[in-house]
Amino acid sequence: MSGSGGGVGGGAGGSPNNTEWRFNQTLRNVQGMLKGRSFPGKVLLTRRSEPLSPPDYSPRFESEHDEDERKEGSQEGEGQAPGNSFDNASAKKSNILSTSSSNSLPDAQGLVSGARATDSARIDKFTKELSRPAVILDNLRELSWSGVPPYMRPNVWRLLLGYAPPNKDRREGVLTRKRLEYVECVSQYYDIPDSERSDEEITMLRQNPQIQKSLERILYTWAIRHPASGYVQGINDLVTPFLVVFLSEHLEGNMDSWSMDNLSAHDISNIEADCYWCLSKFLDGMQDHYTFAQPGIQRLVFRLKELVRRIDEPVSKHIEEEGLEFLQFAFRWFNCLLIREIPFHLVTRLWDTYLAEGDYLPDFLVYISASFLLTWSDKLQKLDFQEMVMFLQHVPTRTWAHHELEMVLSRAYMWHTMFKSSPSHLAS
């Protein structure tokens, strides 16, 4: 795997027609990541010598899923609007700025979403929407943007991603079929005899705990079924929120005390299947973020640089004068969707907004990242190159609660509203 964050793990070496080689190489890549052999998104500790040219705006990579999988769950009640045609401008209410917060750090379980996600009025709205014969996805996205009640999150996420169909009568049948399909994929690609593996592979497999084992199966199956991407560093981070949310349907108490020993093989299989299909749906709109050279992420980094220059010219000028490239810190932000930059108890809340954005997420990520960076605008202007590198590698978010995250999202929404009708603000 690439050591500079985001390189393709199994895209080089060996014969491209050698299926056995590709399977084994993919498994080694996934296992190596899970054993901590590499760290996605390392910052390059070098100054810029020559200006970087803007990235090539190549066409978006087409999903590997067939047409039926892309449209699965899109059949809904008469008059139902497609989930991904949602207009962001009508979704996010201006009163997000009045979000209440706690002065103390939330419980480490990470399933508490703040007062806004759990007040009785919002719970009633979610309950009403989810009880419809056919869920109206536009309404569900609007509600979810500001946070989803934790115990509703698994069902809401399945619906927002199009994994579960809006039509209640079809939902259970579709989920059962997709879960069985995942089991067949694991059987075909992953569950092979030890006689066909190397001694090193067998040792690595037997050392993994159960959750790591589930992650390994999910990532390996995804990589094999998406040969244009293979395994790209950072995808392991993207599985984690799904795993936490779907485990929460079966396990109670603090997340640190969870044990998959308490789950049946059937439950574990369903959890893995839900994670796999939700990850696949989630990445369908960002395929070129996780292909060779990851051109989609490079585009977002370039747009972030331009946006920061328009919003906060002093900090943009200081970063440039110190020779620090946005690619050196923002690549990891986009690659891992800020999962590594904020406390884990805030990640599922952030992902409520991600999933509510639907196909518009890559565009909105630029504004979220700009808001995140400019949280420390004054601080950054006082730092030299090396200090900025160290600061942006370890941004001081450990004590953040919901209030700080809501402020980041509020600023992002405000700037997106201001600039979305003026695309020239991102032009060089």
Short mmCIF file of C-alpha atoms in Angstrom, two decimals:
data_model
loop_
_atom_site.label_atom_id
_atom_site.label_comp_id
_atom_site.label_asym_id
_atom_site.label_seq_id
_atom_site.Cartn_x
_atom_site.Cartn_y
_atom_site.Cartn_z
CA MET A 1 0.00 0.00 0.00
CA SER A 2 1.05 3.56 -0.52
CA GLY A 3 2.59 5.14 2.51
CA SER A 4 1.55 8.71 1.72
CA GLY A 5 -2.14 8.31 2.31
CA GLY A 6 -4.64 7.15 -0.23
CA GLY A 7 -2.51 5.08 -2.59
CA VAL A 8 -4.11 2.10 -4.17
CA GLY A 9 -3.20 -1.04 -2.28
CA GLY A 10 -3.56 -3.71 -4.91
CA GLY A 11 -3.38 -1.93 -8.20
CA ALA A 12 0.17 -2.76 -9.21
CA GLY A 13 2.25 -5.84 -9.69
CA GLY A 14 1.19 -9.28 -10.87
CA SER A 15 -0.78 -10.16 -13.95
CA PRO A 16 -4.06 -8.23 -14.24
CA ASN A 17 -5.71 -11.43 -15.47
CA ASN A 18 -4.50 -13.48 -12.54
CA THR A 19 -7.63 -13.56 -10.38
CA GLU A 20 -6.00 -15.61 -7.62
CA TRP A 21 -3.13 -13.13 -7.34
CA ARG A 22 -5.55 -10.21 -7.14
CA PHE A 23 -7.64 -11.86 -4.44
CA ASN A 24 -4.58 -12.68 -2.33
CA GLN A 25 -3.04 -9.24 -2.80
CA THR A 26 -6.31 -7.54 -1.82
CA LEU A 27 -6.55 -9.67 1.31
CA ARG A 28 -2.97 -8.80 2.29
CA ASN A 29 -3.69 -5.08 1.76
CA VAL A 30 -6.81 -5.16 3.92
CA GLN A 31 -5.11 -7.20 6.63
CA GLY A 32 -2.05 -4.97 6.61
CA MET A 33 -4.22 -1.92 7.19
CA LEU A 34 -6.17 -3.58 10.01
CA LYS A 35 -2.92 -4.58 11.72
CA GLY A 36 -1.72 -0.98 11.64
CA ARG A 37 0.98 -1.41 9.03
CA SER A 38 0.19 1.89 7.36
CA PHE A 39 -1.42 5.18 8.25
CA PRO A 40 -3.79 6.78 5.74
CA GLY A 41 -3.22 10.43 4.94
CA LYS A 42 0.25 11.14 6.33
CA VAL A 43 1.26 14.79 6.05
CA LEU A 44 4.29 15.34 3.87
CA LEU A 45 6.87 17.23 5.93
CA THR A 46 8.37 19.11 3.00
CA ARG A 47 8.14 22.64 1.77
CA ARG A 48 6.76 23.45 -1.63
CA SER A 49 9.44 24.13 -4.20
CA GLU A 50 7.26 24.70 -7.25
CA PRO A 51 3.60 25.75 -7.47
CA LEU A 52 1.19 22.89 -8.02
CA SER A 53 -0.97 22.98 -11.10
CA PRO A 54 -4.74 22.62 -10.65
CA PRO A 55 -5.79 18.97 -10.89
CA ASP A 56 -7.25 17.58 -14.06
CA TYR A 57 -11.04 17.65 -13.97
CA SER A 58 -11.60 14.18 -15.36
CA PRO A 59 -15.08 12.66 -15.68
CA ARG A 60 -16.50 10.92 -12.61
CA PHE A 61 -15.91 7.18 -12.54
CA GLU A 62 -19.02 5.13 -13.18
CA SER A 63 -20.07 2.82 -10.35
CA GLU A 64 -19.29 -0.85 -10.66
CA HIS A 65 -22.76 -1.76 -9.46
CA ASP A 66 -25.19 -2.84 -12.14
CA GLU A 67 -28.29 -0.80 -12.94
CA ASP A 68 -30.52 -2.89 -10.71
CA GLU A 69 -28.31 -2.33 -7.64
CA ARG A 70 -28.09 1.41 -8.23
CA LYS A 71 -31.85 1.68 -8.41
CA GLU A 72 -32.63 -0.78 -5.60
CA GLY A 73 -35.13 0.68 -3.22
CA SER A 74 -36.09 3.58 -5.48
CA GLN A 75 -39.65 2.33 -6.07
CA GLU A 76 -41.93 4.19 -3.74
CA GLY A 77 -45.45 5.48 -3.29
CA GLU A 78 -47.19 7.58 -5.91
CA GLY A 79 -45.96 11.16 -5.87
CA GLN A 80 -42.77 10.25 -3.97
CA ALA A 81 -39.78 12.35 -4.96
CA PRO A 82 -36.47 10.55 -5.60
CA GLY A 83 -34.23 10.68 -2.55
CA ASN A 84 -31.19 12.18 -4.28
CA SER A 85 -33.07 14.96 -6.04
CA PHE A 86 -33.48 16.76 -2.75
CA ASP A 87 -32.91 20.54 -2.83
CA ASN A 88 -30.39 21.40 -0.12
CA ALA A 89 -31.55 24.99 0.13
CA SER A 90 -34.95 23.92 1.50
CA ALA A 91 -33.51 21.30 3.79
CA LYS A 92 -31.40 23.13 6.32
CA LYS A 93 -33.29 25.58 8.49
CA SER A 94 -31.73 28.80 9.64
CA ASN A 95 -32.36 27.97 13.28
CA ILE A 96 -29.49 25.48 13.24
CA LEU A 97 -27.45 28.36 14.66
CA SER A 98 -29.49 28.18 17.87
CA THR A 99 -28.49 24.57 18.58
CA SER A 100 -28.23 23.87 22.29
CA SER A 101 -25.09 22.33 23.71
CA SER A 102 -23.58 20.81 26.82
CA ASN A 103 -20.53 22.16 28.62
CA SER A 104 -19.35 18.68 29.54
CA LEU A 105 -17.89 16.03 27.27
CA PRO A 106 -20.55 13.51 26.13
CA ASP A 107 -20.38 9.85 27.07
CA ALA A 108 -17.79 7.93 25.08
CA GLN A 109 -20.44 5.63 23.68
CA GLY A 110 -20.84 8.13 20.87
CA LEU A 111 -24.55 7.48 20.38
CA VAL A 112 -25.82 10.64 22.07
CA SER A 113 -26.68 13.21 19.44
CA GLY A 114 -27.45 16.29 21.53
CA ALA A 115 -30.69 17.94 22.45
CA ARG A 116 -31.56 18.88 18.89
CA ALA A 117 -31.62 15.25 17.76
CA THR A 118 -33.61 13.99 20.72
CA ASP A 119 -36.19 16.59 21.72
CA SER A 120 -39.74 15.25 21.78
CA ALA A 121 -41.02 17.37 18.90
CA ARG A 122 -38.31 16.13 16.55
CA ILE A 123 -38.82 12.53 17.68
CA ASP A 124 -42.53 12.88 16.89
CA LYS A 125 -41.68 14.15 13.40
CA PHE A 126 -39.30 11.26 12.76
CA THR A 127 -41.85 8.76 14.09
CA LYS A 128 -44.57 10.18 11.86
CA GLU A 129 -42.33 10.09 8.79
CA LEU A 130 -41.06 6.57 9.40
CA SER A 131 -44.56 5.22 10.02
CA ARG A 132 -45.79 6.19 6.53
CA PRO A 133 -46.57 3.34 4.10
CA ALA A 134 -43.96 4.97 1.84
CA VAL A 135 -41.43 7.28 3.48
CA ILE A 136 -41.05 10.67 1.79
CA LEU A 137 -37.27 10.86 1.50
CA ASP A 138 -37.16 14.64 1.02
CA ASN A 139 -38.85 15.08 4.39
CA LEU A 140 -36.55 12.52 6.01
CA ARG A 141 -33.43 14.24 4.65
CA GLU A 142 -34.63 17.61 5.94
CA LEU A 143 -35.19 16.18 9.42
CA SER A 144 -31.92 14.22 9.43
CA TRP A 145 -29.66 17.13 8.45
CA SER A 146 -29.72 18.45 12.03
CA GLY A 147 -29.26 15.04 13.66
CA VAL A 148 -31.09 11.74 14.02
CA PRO A 149 -32.24 10.25 17.36
CA PRO A 150 -29.70 7.47 18.06
CA TYR A 151 -32.18 4.60 18.30
CA MET A 152 -33.73 5.60 14.95
CA ARG A 153 -30.39 6.06 13.21
CA PRO A 154 -29.96 2.51 11.79
CA ASN A 155 -33.31 2.57 9.97
CA VAL A 156 -32.93 6.20 8.87
CA TRP A 157 -29.46 5.62 7.44
CA ARG A 158 -30.63 2.57 5.47
CA LEU A 159 -33.40 4.68 3.96
CA LEU A 160 -31.27 7.75 3.22
CA LEU A 161 -28.71 5.63 1.38
CA GLY A 162 -31.34 3.84 -0.70
CA TYR A 163 -30.34 0.47 0.75
CA ALA A 164 -33.82 0.01 2.24
CA PRO A 165 -36.74 0.98 -0.03
CA PRO A 166 -39.13 3.74 1.12
CA ASN A 167 -42.10 1.40 0.65
CA LYS A 168 -42.66 -0.32 4.00
CA ASP A 169 -44.21 -3.45 2.45
CA ARG A 170 -41.10 -4.12 0.35
CA ARG A 171 -38.50 -3.22 2.96
CA GLU A 172 -38.05 -6.48 4.81
CA GLY A 173 -37.96 -8.53 1.63
CA VAL A 174 -35.31 -6.31 0.03
CA LEU A 175 -33.12 -6.34 3.14
CA THR A 176 -33.36 -10.13 3.41
CA ARG A 177 -32.39 -10.57 -0.24
CA LYS A 178 -29.44 -8.15 -0.05
CA ARG A 179 -28.16 -9.75 3.15
CA LEU A 180 -28.25 -13.17 1.53
CA GLU A 181 -26.42 -11.77 -1.48
CA TYR A 182 -23.67 -10.49 0.83
CA VAL A 183 -23.35 -13.95 2.43
CA GLU A 184 -22.93 -15.45 -1.05
CA CYS A 185 -20.24 -12.88 -1.88
CA VAL A 186 -18.31 -13.72 1.29
CA SER A 187 -18.62 -17.41 0.50
CA GLN A 188 -17.37 -16.87 -3.04
CA TYR A 189 -14.51 -14.46 -2.39
CA TYR A 190 -13.48 -14.76 1.25
CA ASP A 191 -14.31 -18.19 2.69
CA ILE A 192 -11.70 -20.22 0.87
CA PRO A 193 -9.79 -23.22 2.32
CA ASP A 194 -6.60 -22.58 4.27
CA SER A 195 -4.85 -24.82 1.74
CA GLU A 196 -5.23 -21.99 -0.77
CA ARG A 197 -3.67 -19.37 1.55
CA SER A 198 -0.07 -18.74 2.54
CA ASP A 199 1.14 -19.43 6.09
CA GLU A 200 1.35 -15.67 6.70
CA GLU A 201 -2.26 -15.16 5.65
CA ILE A 202 -3.48 -17.97 7.92
CA THR A 203 -1.62 -16.49 10.91
CA MET A 204 -2.99 -13.01 10.26
CA LEU A 205 -6.55 -14.30 9.95
CA ARG A 206 -6.42 -16.25 13.21
CA GLN A 207 -5.02 -13.30 15.18
CA ASN A 208 -7.85 -10.89 14.35
CA PRO A 209 -10.56 -10.27 16.97
CA GLN A 210 -14.18 -10.52 15.86
CA ILE A 211 -14.82 -6.90 14.97
CA GLN A 212 -11.58 -6.77 13.01
CA LYS A 213 -12.66 -9.97 11.30
CA SER A 214 -15.96 -8.40 10.27
CA LEU A 215 -14.18 -5.31 8.96
CA GLU A 216 -11.82 -7.54 7.02
CA ARG A 217 -14.67 -9.43 5.34
CA ILE A 218 -16.54 -6.22 4.47
CA LEU A 219 -13.49 -4.44 3.02
CA TYR A 220 -12.20 -7.48 1.18
CA THR A 221 -15.56 -8.18 -0.44
CA TRP A 222 -15.95 -4.51 -1.39
CA ALA A 223 -12.48 -4.40 -2.94
CA ILE A 224 -13.03 -7.56 -4.99
CA ARG A 225 -16.39 -6.34 -6.29
CA HIS A 226 -14.93 -2.93 -7.19
CA PRO A 227 -11.80 -3.86 -9.18
CA ALA A 228 -11.34 -0.32 -10.52
CA SER A 229 -10.76 0.84 -6.96
CA GLY A 230 -9.36 -2.24 -5.28
CA TYR A 231 -8.53 -1.40 -1.69
CA VAL A 232 -7.72 2.28 -1.19
CA GLN A 233 -6.49 3.50 2.17
CA GLY A 234 -9.14 5.39 4.09
CA ILE A 235 -12.08 3.19 3.18
CA ASN A 236 -11.63 1.34 6.46
CA ASP A 237 -12.46 4.59 8.26
CA LEU A 238 -15.67 4.95 6.28
CA VAL A 239 -16.96 1.53 7.40
CA THR A 240 -16.61 2.36 11.09
CA PRO A 241 -19.65 4.66 11.52
CA PHE A 242 -21.88 2.09 9.83
CA LEU A 243 -20.53 -0.68 12.03
CA VAL A 244 -21.14 1.33 15.21
CA VAL A 245 -24.67 2.31 14.21
CA PHE A 246 -25.76 -1.18 13.18
CA LEU A 247 -24.15 -2.79 16.22
CA SER A 248 -26.17 -0.37 18.37
CA GLU A 249 -29.33 -2.17 17.26
CA HIS A 250 -28.14 -5.29 19.06
CA LEU A 251 -25.83 -4.12 21.87
CA GLU A 252 -26.56 -1.80 24.79
CA GLY A 253 -24.53 0.29 27.20
CA ASN A 254 -21.18 1.97 26.67
CA MET A 255 -19.55 1.21 23.34
CA ASP A 256 -16.30 0.30 25.10
CA SER A 257 -18.09 -2.62 26.75
CA TRP A 258 -19.57 -4.06 23.57
CA SER A 259 -18.65 -7.62 22.64
CA MET A 260 -19.65 -9.46 19.52
CA ASP A 261 -19.50 -12.65 21.56
CA ASN A 262 -23.01 -11.71 22.65
CA LEU A 263 -24.30 -11.79 19.06
CA SER A 264 -25.50 -14.77 17.06
CA ALA A 265 -23.86 -15.66 13.75
CA HIS A 266 -27.08 -14.57 12.02
CA ASP A 267 -26.96 -11.12 13.66
CA ILE A 268 -23.28 -10.66 12.81
CA SER A 269 -23.97 -11.61 9.19
CA ASN A 270 -26.83 -9.09 8.96
CA ILE A 271 -24.71 -6.34 10.52
CA GLU A 272 -21.89 -6.99 8.07
CA ALA A 273 -24.31 -7.05 5.14
CA ASP A 274 -25.87 -3.74 6.18
CA CYS A 275 -22.41 -2.19 6.52
CA TYR A 276 -21.31 -3.53 3.15
CA TRP A 277 -24.35 -2.35 1.21
CA CYS A 278 -24.51 1.04 2.94
CA LEU A 279 -20.80 1.60 2.25
CA SER A 280 -21.37 0.67 -1.39
CA LYS A 281 -24.34 3.02 -1.73
CA PHE A 282 -22.45 5.79 0.06
CA LEU A 283 -19.43 5.52 -2.25
CA ASP A 284 -21.49 5.26 -5.45
CA GLY A 285 -21.53 9.06 -5.66
CA MET A 286 -17.80 9.38 -4.96
CA GLN A 287 -16.22 6.61 -7.03
CA ASP A 288 -13.36 8.74 -8.35
CA HIS A 289 -12.39 9.61 -4.78
CA TYR A 290 -11.20 6.03 -4.37
CA THR A 291 -9.73 5.04 -7.72
CA PHE A 292 -6.09 5.26 -8.81
CA ALA A 293 -4.55 8.65 -7.89
CA GLN A 294 -7.90 9.60 -6.34
CA PRO A 295 -8.68 12.50 -8.74
CA GLY A 296 -11.97 13.31 -7.02
CA ILE A 297 -10.22 14.14 -3.76
CA GLN A 298 -7.59 16.19 -5.57
CA ARG A 299 -10.37 18.28 -7.12
CA LEU A 300 -11.92 18.90 -3.70
CA VAL A 301 -8.55 19.97 -2.25
CA PHE A 302 -8.09 22.46 -5.10
CA ARG A 303 -11.60 23.85 -4.57
CA LEU A 304 -10.99 24.13 -0.82
CA LYS A 305 -7.89 26.22 -1.44
CA GLU A 306 -9.84 28.58 -3.70
CA LEU A 307 -12.75 28.83 -1.27
CA VAL A 308 -10.50 29.68 1.68
CA ARG A 309 -8.80 32.33 -0.42
CA ARG A 310 -12.20 33.95 -1.05
CA ILE A 311 -13.45 33.70 2.51
CA ASP A 312 -10.28 34.46 4.52
CA GLU A 313 -7.56 36.00 2.39
CA PRO A 314 -5.13 36.69 5.30
CA VAL A 315 -4.92 33.06 6.40
CA SER A 316 -4.80 31.90 2.78
CA LYS A 317 -1.92 34.28 2.07
CA HIS A 318 -0.06 33.17 5.21
CA ILE A 319 -0.37 29.48 4.30
CA GLU A 320 0.96 30.23 0.82
CA GLU A 321 3.85 32.38 2.09
CA GLU A 322 4.93 29.62 4.46
CA GLY A 323 5.00 27.14 1.57
CA LEU A 324 2.35 24.80 2.99
CA GLU A 325 0.19 23.08 0.38
CA PHE A 326 -3.46 22.31 1.11
CA LEU A 327 -2.84 18.83 -0.27
CA GLN A 328 -0.51 18.15 2.66
CA PHE A 329 -3.29 18.32 5.24
CA ALA A 330 -6.65 18.41 3.45
CA PHE A 331 -6.12 15.21 1.49
CA ARG A 332 -6.62 13.17 4.64
CA TRP A 333 -9.63 15.26 5.64
CA PHE A 334 -11.41 14.40 2.40
CA ASN A 335 -10.09 10.85 2.23
CA CYS A 336 -11.42 9.98 5.70
CA LEU A 337 -14.27 12.55 5.72
CA LEU A 338 -12.90 14.19 8.92
CA ILE A 339 -13.41 11.01 10.95
CA ARG A 340 -9.85 11.21 12.24
CA GLU A 341 -10.07 14.91 13.05
CA ILE A 342 -12.99 14.97 15.50
CA PRO A 343 -13.83 12.94 18.62
CA PHE A 344 -15.53 9.69 17.73
CA HIS A 345 -18.62 10.49 19.82
CA LEU A 346 -19.39 13.25 17.26
CA VAL A 347 -18.84 11.19 14.12
CA THR A 348 -22.31 9.67 13.80
CA ARG A 349 -23.87 13.12 14.29
CA LEU A 350 -21.68 14.49 11.48
CA TRP A 351 -22.68 11.58 9.28
CA ASP A 352 -26.37 12.36 9.77
CA THR A 353 -25.66 15.53 7.79
CA TYR A 354 -23.47 13.70 5.27
CA LEU A 355 -26.22 11.20 4.44
CA ALA A 356 -28.89 13.91 4.36
CA GLU A 357 -26.86 15.72 1.68
CA GLY A 358 -27.04 12.70 -0.62
CA ASP A 359 -25.46 13.30 -4.03
CA TYR A 360 -24.60 16.87 -3.02
CA LEU A 361 -22.17 15.70 -0.33
CA PRO A 362 -18.87 16.10 -2.26
CA ASP A 363 -19.73 19.75 -2.94
CA PHE A 364 -20.76 20.42 0.66
CA LEU A 365 -17.63 18.71 2.01
CA VAL A 366 -15.59 21.61 0.65
CA TYR A 367 -17.57 24.07 2.78
CA ILE A 368 -17.41 21.86 5.88
CA SER A 369 -13.63 21.57 5.50
CA ALA A 370 -13.27 25.33 5.02
CA SER A 371 -15.34 25.97 8.13
CA PHE A 372 -13.30 23.40 10.05
CA LEU A 373 -9.97 24.93 8.99
CA LEU A 374 -11.00 28.54 9.64
CA THR A 375 -12.09 27.66 13.17
CA TRP A 376 -8.41 28.35 13.91
CA SER A 377 -7.86 31.25 11.51
CA ASP A 378 -6.23 33.56 14.07
CA LYS A 379 -4.07 30.76 15.46
CA LEU A 380 -2.81 29.65 12.06
CA GLN A 381 -1.63 33.13 11.12
CA LYS A 382 0.81 33.05 14.05
CA LEU A 383 2.42 29.74 13.10
CA ASP A 384 5.35 29.02 10.80
CA PHE A 385 5.48 26.12 8.34
CA GLN A 386 6.58 23.40 10.76
CA GLU A 387 4.18 24.59 13.47
CA MET A 388 1.26 24.60 11.04
CA VAL A 389 2.09 21.08 9.90
CA MET A 390 2.12 19.80 13.47
CA PHE A 391 -1.01 21.75 14.39
CA LEU A 392 -3.03 20.48 11.42
CA GLN A 393 -1.88 16.93 12.07
CA HIS A 394 -3.30 17.14 15.58
CA VAL A 395 -6.08 19.72 15.57
CA PRO A 396 -7.26 20.44 19.14
CA THR A 397 -10.73 18.89 18.98
CA ARG A 398 -10.40 16.34 21.79
CA THR A 399 -12.64 18.35 24.13
CA TRP A 400 -15.19 19.26 21.47
CA ALA A 401 -18.87 18.71 22.25
CA HIS A 402 -21.90 19.05 19.98
CA HIS A 403 -21.83 22.84 20.10
CA GLU A 404 -18.47 23.08 18.31
CA LEU A 405 -19.55 20.66 15.59
CA GLU A 406 -22.84 22.47 15.07
CA MET A 407 -20.93 25.74 14.65
CA VAL A 408 -18.76 24.17 11.96
CA LEU A 409 -21.86 22.91 10.13
CA SER A 410 -23.65 26.24 10.57
CA ARG A 411 -20.81 28.22 9.01
CA ALA A 412 -20.55 25.69 6.19
CA TYR A 413 -24.27 26.01 5.49
CA MET A 414 -24.09 29.82 5.60
CA TRP A 415 -21.18 29.97 3.14
CA HIS A 416 -22.77 27.39 0.87
CA THR A 417 -25.98 29.44 0.80
CA MET A 418 -24.02 32.62 0.02
CA PHE A 419 -21.84 31.19 -2.72
CA LYS A 420 -23.83 28.41 -4.38
CA SER A 421 -25.38 30.78 -6.94
CA SER A 422 -21.98 32.30 -7.71
CA PRO A 423 -19.80 29.44 -8.94
CA SER A 424 -17.11 31.89 -10.07
CA HIS A 425 -16.00 32.20 -6.44
CA LEU A 426 -14.09 28.96 -6.93
CA ALA A 427 -12.51 30.00 -10.21
CA SER A 428 -8.85 30.89 -10.35
#
